[in-house]
C-alpha positions as a Python dict, from the first residue, in 0.01 Angstrom:
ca = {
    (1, 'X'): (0, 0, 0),
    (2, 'X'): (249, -133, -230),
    (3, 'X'): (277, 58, -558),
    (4, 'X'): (480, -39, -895),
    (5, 'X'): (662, 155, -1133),
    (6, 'X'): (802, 73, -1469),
    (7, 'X'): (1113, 217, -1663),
    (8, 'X'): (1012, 359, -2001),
    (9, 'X'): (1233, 168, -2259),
    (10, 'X'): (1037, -148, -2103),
    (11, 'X'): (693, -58, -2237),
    (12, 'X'): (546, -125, -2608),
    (13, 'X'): (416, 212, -2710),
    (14, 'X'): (536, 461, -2942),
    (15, 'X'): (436, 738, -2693),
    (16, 'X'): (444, 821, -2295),
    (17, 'X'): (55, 778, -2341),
    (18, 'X'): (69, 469, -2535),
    (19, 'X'): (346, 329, -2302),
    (20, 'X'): (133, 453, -1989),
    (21, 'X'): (-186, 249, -2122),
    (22, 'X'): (9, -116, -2116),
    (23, 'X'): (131, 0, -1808),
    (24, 'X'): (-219, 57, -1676),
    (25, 'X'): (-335, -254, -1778),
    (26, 'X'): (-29, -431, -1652),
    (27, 'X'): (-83, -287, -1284),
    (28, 'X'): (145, -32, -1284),
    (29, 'X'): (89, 281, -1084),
    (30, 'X'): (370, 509, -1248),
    (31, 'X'): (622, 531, -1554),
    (32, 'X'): (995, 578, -1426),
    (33, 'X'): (1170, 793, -1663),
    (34, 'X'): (1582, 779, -1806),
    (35, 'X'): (1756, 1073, -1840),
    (36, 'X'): (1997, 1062, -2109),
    (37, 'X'): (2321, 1290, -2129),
    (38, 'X'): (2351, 1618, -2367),
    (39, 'X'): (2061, 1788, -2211),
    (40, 'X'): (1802, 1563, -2384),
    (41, 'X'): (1594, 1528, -2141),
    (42, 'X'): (1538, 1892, -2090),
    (43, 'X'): (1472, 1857, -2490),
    (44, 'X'): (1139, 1638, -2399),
    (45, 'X'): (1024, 1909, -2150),
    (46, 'X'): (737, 1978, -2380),
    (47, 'X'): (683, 1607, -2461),
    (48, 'X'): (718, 1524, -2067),
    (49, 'X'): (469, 1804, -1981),
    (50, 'X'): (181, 1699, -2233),
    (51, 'X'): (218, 1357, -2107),
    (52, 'X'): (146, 1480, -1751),
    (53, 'X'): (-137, 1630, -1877),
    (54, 'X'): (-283, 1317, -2023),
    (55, 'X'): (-290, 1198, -1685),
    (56, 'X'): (68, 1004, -1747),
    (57, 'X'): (225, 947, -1404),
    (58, 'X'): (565, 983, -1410),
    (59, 'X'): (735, 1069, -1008),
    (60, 'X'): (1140, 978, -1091),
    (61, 'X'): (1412, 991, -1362),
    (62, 'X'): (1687, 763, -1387),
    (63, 'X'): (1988, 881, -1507),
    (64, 'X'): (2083, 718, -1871),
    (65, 'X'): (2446, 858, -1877),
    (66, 'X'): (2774, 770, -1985),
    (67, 'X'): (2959, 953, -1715),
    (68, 'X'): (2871, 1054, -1372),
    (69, 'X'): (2975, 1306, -1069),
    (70, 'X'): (3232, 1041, -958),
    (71, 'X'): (3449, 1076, -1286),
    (72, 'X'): (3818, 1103, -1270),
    (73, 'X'): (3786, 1369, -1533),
    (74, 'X'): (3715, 1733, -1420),
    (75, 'X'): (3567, 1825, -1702),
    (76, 'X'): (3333, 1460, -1751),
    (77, 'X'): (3229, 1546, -1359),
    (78, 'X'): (3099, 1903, -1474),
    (79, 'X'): (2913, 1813, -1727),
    (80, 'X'): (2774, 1539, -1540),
    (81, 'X'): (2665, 1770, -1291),
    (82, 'X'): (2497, 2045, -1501),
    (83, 'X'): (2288, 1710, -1685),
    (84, 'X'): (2185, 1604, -1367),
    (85, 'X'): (2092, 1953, -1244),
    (86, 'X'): (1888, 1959, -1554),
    (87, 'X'): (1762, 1669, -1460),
    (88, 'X'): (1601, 1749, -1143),
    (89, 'X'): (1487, 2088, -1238),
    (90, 'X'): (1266, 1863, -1532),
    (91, 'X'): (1137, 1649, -1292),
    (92, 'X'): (1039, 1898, -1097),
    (93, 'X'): (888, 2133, -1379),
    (94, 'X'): (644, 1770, -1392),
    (95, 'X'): (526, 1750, -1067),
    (96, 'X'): (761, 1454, -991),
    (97, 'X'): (979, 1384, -684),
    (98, 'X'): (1331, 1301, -777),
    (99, 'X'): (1643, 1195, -991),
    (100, 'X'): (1864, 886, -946),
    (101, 'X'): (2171, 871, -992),
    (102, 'X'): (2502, 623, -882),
    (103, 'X'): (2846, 804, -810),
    (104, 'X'): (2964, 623, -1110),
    (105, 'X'): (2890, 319, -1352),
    (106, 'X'): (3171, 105, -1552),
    (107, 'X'): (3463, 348, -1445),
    (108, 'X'): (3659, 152, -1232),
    (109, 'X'): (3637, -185, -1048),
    (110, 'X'): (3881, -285, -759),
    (111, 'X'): (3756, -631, -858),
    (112, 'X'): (3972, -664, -1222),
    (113, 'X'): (4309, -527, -1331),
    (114, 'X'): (4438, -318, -1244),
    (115, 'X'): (4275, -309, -924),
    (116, 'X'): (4410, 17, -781),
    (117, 'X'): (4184, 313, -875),
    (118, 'X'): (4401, 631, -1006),
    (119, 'X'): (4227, 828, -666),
    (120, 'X'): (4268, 743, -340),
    (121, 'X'): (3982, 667, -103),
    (122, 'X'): (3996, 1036, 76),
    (123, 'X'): (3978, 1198, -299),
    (124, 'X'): (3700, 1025, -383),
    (125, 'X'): (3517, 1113, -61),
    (126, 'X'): (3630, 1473, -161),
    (127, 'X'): (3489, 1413, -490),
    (128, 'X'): (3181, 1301, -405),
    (129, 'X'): (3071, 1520, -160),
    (130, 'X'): (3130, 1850, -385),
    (131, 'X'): (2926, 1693, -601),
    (132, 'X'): (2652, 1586, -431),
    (133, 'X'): (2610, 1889, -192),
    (134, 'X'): (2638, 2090, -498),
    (135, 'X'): (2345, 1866, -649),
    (136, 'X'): (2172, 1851, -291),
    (137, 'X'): (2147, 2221, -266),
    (138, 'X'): (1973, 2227, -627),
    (139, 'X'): (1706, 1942, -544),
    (140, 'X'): (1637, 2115, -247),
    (141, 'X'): (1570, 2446, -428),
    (142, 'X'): (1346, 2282, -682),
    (143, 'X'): (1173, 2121, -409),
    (144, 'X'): (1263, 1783, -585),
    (145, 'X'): (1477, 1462, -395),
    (146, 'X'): (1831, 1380, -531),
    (147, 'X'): (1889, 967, -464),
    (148, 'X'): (2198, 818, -463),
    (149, 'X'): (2236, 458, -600),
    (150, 'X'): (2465, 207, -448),
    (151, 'X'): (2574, 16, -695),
    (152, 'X'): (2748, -336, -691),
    (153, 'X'): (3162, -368, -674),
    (154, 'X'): (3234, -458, -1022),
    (155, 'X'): (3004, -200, -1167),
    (156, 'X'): (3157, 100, -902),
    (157, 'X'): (3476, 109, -681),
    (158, 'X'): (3314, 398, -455),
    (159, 'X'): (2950, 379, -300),
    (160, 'X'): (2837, -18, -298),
    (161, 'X'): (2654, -44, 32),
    (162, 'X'): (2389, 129, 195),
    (163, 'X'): (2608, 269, 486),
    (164, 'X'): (2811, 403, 246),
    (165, 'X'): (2571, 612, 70),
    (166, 'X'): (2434, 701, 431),
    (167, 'X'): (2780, 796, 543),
    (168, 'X'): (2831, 1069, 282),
    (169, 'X'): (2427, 1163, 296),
    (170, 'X'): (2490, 1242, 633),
    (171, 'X'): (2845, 1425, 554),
    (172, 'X'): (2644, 1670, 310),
    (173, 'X'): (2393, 1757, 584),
    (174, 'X'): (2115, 1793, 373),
    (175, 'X'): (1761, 1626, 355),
    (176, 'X'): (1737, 1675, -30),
    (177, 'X'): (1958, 1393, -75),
    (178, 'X'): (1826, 1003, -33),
    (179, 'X'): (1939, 709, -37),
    (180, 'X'): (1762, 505, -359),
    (181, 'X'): (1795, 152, -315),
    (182, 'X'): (1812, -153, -568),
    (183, 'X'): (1758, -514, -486),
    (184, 'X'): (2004, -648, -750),
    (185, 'X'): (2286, -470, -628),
    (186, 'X'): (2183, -505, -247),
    (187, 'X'): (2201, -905, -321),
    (188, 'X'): (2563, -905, -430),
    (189, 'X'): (2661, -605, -163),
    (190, 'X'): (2481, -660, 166),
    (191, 'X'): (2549, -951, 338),
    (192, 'X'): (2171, -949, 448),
    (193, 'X'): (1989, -696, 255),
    (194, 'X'): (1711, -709, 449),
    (195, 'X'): (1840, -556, 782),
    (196, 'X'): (2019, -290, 589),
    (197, 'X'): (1691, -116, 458),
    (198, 'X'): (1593, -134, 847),
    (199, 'X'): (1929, -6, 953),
    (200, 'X'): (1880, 296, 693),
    (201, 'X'): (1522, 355, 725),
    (202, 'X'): (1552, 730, 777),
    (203, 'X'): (1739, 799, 477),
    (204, 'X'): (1581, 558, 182),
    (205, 'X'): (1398, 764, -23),
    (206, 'X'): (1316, 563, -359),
    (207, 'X'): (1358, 184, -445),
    (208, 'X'): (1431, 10, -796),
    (209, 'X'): (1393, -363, -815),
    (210, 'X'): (1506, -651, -1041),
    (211, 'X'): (1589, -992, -918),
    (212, 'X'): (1947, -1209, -858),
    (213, 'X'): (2029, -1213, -1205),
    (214, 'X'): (1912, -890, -1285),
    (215, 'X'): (1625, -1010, -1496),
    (216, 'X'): (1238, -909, -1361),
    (217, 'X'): (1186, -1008, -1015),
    (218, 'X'): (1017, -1375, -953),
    (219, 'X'): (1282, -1508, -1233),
    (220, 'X'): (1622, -1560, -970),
    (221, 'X'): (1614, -1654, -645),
    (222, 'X'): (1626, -1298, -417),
    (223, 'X'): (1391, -1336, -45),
    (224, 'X'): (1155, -1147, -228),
    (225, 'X'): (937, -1126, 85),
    (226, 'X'): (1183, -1068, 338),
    (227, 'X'): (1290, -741, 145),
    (228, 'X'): (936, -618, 100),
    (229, 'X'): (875, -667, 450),
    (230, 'X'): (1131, -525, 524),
    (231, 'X'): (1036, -168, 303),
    (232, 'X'): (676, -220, 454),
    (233, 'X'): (815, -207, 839),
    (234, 'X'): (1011, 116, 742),
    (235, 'X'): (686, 252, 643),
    (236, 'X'): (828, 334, 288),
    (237, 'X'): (541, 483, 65),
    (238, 'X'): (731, 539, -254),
    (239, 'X'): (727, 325, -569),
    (240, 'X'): (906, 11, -701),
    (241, 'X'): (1047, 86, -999),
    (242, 'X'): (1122, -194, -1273),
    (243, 'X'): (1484, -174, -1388),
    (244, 'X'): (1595, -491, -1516),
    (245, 'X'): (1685, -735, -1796),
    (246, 'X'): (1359, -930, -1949),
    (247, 'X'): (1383, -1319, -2002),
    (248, 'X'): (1092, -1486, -2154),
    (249, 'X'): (880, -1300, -2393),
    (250, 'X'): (970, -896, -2335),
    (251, 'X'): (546, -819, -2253),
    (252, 'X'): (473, -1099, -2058),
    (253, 'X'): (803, -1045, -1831),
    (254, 'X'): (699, -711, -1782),
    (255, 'X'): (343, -778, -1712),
    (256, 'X'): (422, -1029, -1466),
    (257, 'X'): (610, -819, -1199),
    (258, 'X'): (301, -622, -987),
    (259, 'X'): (116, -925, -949),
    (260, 'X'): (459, -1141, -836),
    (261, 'X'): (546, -860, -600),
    (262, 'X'): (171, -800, -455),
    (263, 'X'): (197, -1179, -376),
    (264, 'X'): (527, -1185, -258),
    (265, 'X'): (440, -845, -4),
    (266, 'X'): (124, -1006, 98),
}
């Protein structure tokens, strides 16, 4: 059974609750939460905690940060480490199931000047898997899934495919780390995005969606139904969260997206 989630800062509402009732309403099975740097999340522990009690589901966190365990700087890398082990310790102080997270966002692109990153490919493997052993050991003590986002080559020089992400999953050894896919930057990475969620099936552990142009799915042109079917042959039984741009009236768009993918999974 297909089930929908939706990024907080894309519901009306003044409150999780408030939020949580449009998303109700909207068909929505779930609130996906961000996770902002400087420990704030941790801050809304009370806030987050209330909300579950009200009956607010709320399974994943999506990190919200301005660097990540793939910075060049040691000390950026740290800290981005202790937020996201923050991170999934909240999560999992809420009943949820994970944090997402990319090796990096806007740090370097191989696609613009000056095209040669200041690390070479075997330090950035090195990198990476410190970091995300040191994060997989963590998530599997809190009993909570750490997912690592392949993002697209102008937004990250490091981890853009799903094999990728699998490679150095696989590297760490551990089962606390998944992979957590997103359809906009599996259109511009995979050269057919559908086979690669069958080729990684054991390892895809969450899934965000927005559509070609990274506004809410149905408004670009992505084989909406060949990646659904896809997800439904693995047997995946997580949820789709919304992360996306809005075009159209901000409501509506948002609305819109359970009943478009329902229709396009049928």
């Amino acid at each position: 059974m297909l089930k929908t989630a939706v990024q907080e800062q894309l519901l009306p509402g003044d409150t999780l609750q408030a939020k949580w009732e449009f998303a109700q309403q909207a068909g929505y099975d779930a609130i996906e939460l961000r996770g902002k740097g400087d420990l704030h999340f941790a801050s809304r522990l009370d806030e987050l905690k209330q909300a579950r009690k009200d009956g607010v589901v709320m399974p994943t966190v999506c990190v919200d940060m301005l660097h990540f365990l793939g910075a060049f700087d040691e000390d950026l890398r740290r800290d981005a480490l202790v937020q996201m082990k923050s991170q999934l310790t909240v999560i999992a102080e809420i009943g949820g199931t994970g944090a997402q997270t990319p090796a990096s966002y806007g740090m370097f692109s191989r696609r613009l000047p000056p095209f040669e990153p200041p690390r070479s490919e075997a330090e950035d493997r090195e990198i990476l898997l410190t970091g995300l052993t040191e994060l997989g050991e963590h998530a599997r003590r809190e009993g909570v899934t750490l997912f690592l986002e392949p993002l697209n080559r102008y937004e990250d020089h490091m981890v853009n495919r799903l094999d990728q992400a699998a490679d150095l999953i696989r590297a760490t050894g551990l089962d606390s780390i998944r992979i957590g896919i997103d359809s906009y930057h599996m259109n511009i990475e995979e050269s057919d995005p559908a086979a690669a969620i069958l080729a990684h099936a054991d390892l895809i552990g969450h899934a965000q969606v927005s559509d070609s142009n990274r506004f809410q799915p149905g408004a670009g042109h992505l084989d909406w139904r060949a990646w659904l079917t896809a997800l439904h042959t693995i047997g995946y039984d997580g949820h789709l969260a919304l992360e996306c741009r809005l075009t159209g009236d901000p409501e509506e768009a948002v609305r819109s997206v359970p009943a478009f993918l329902k229709r396009s999974g049928a």
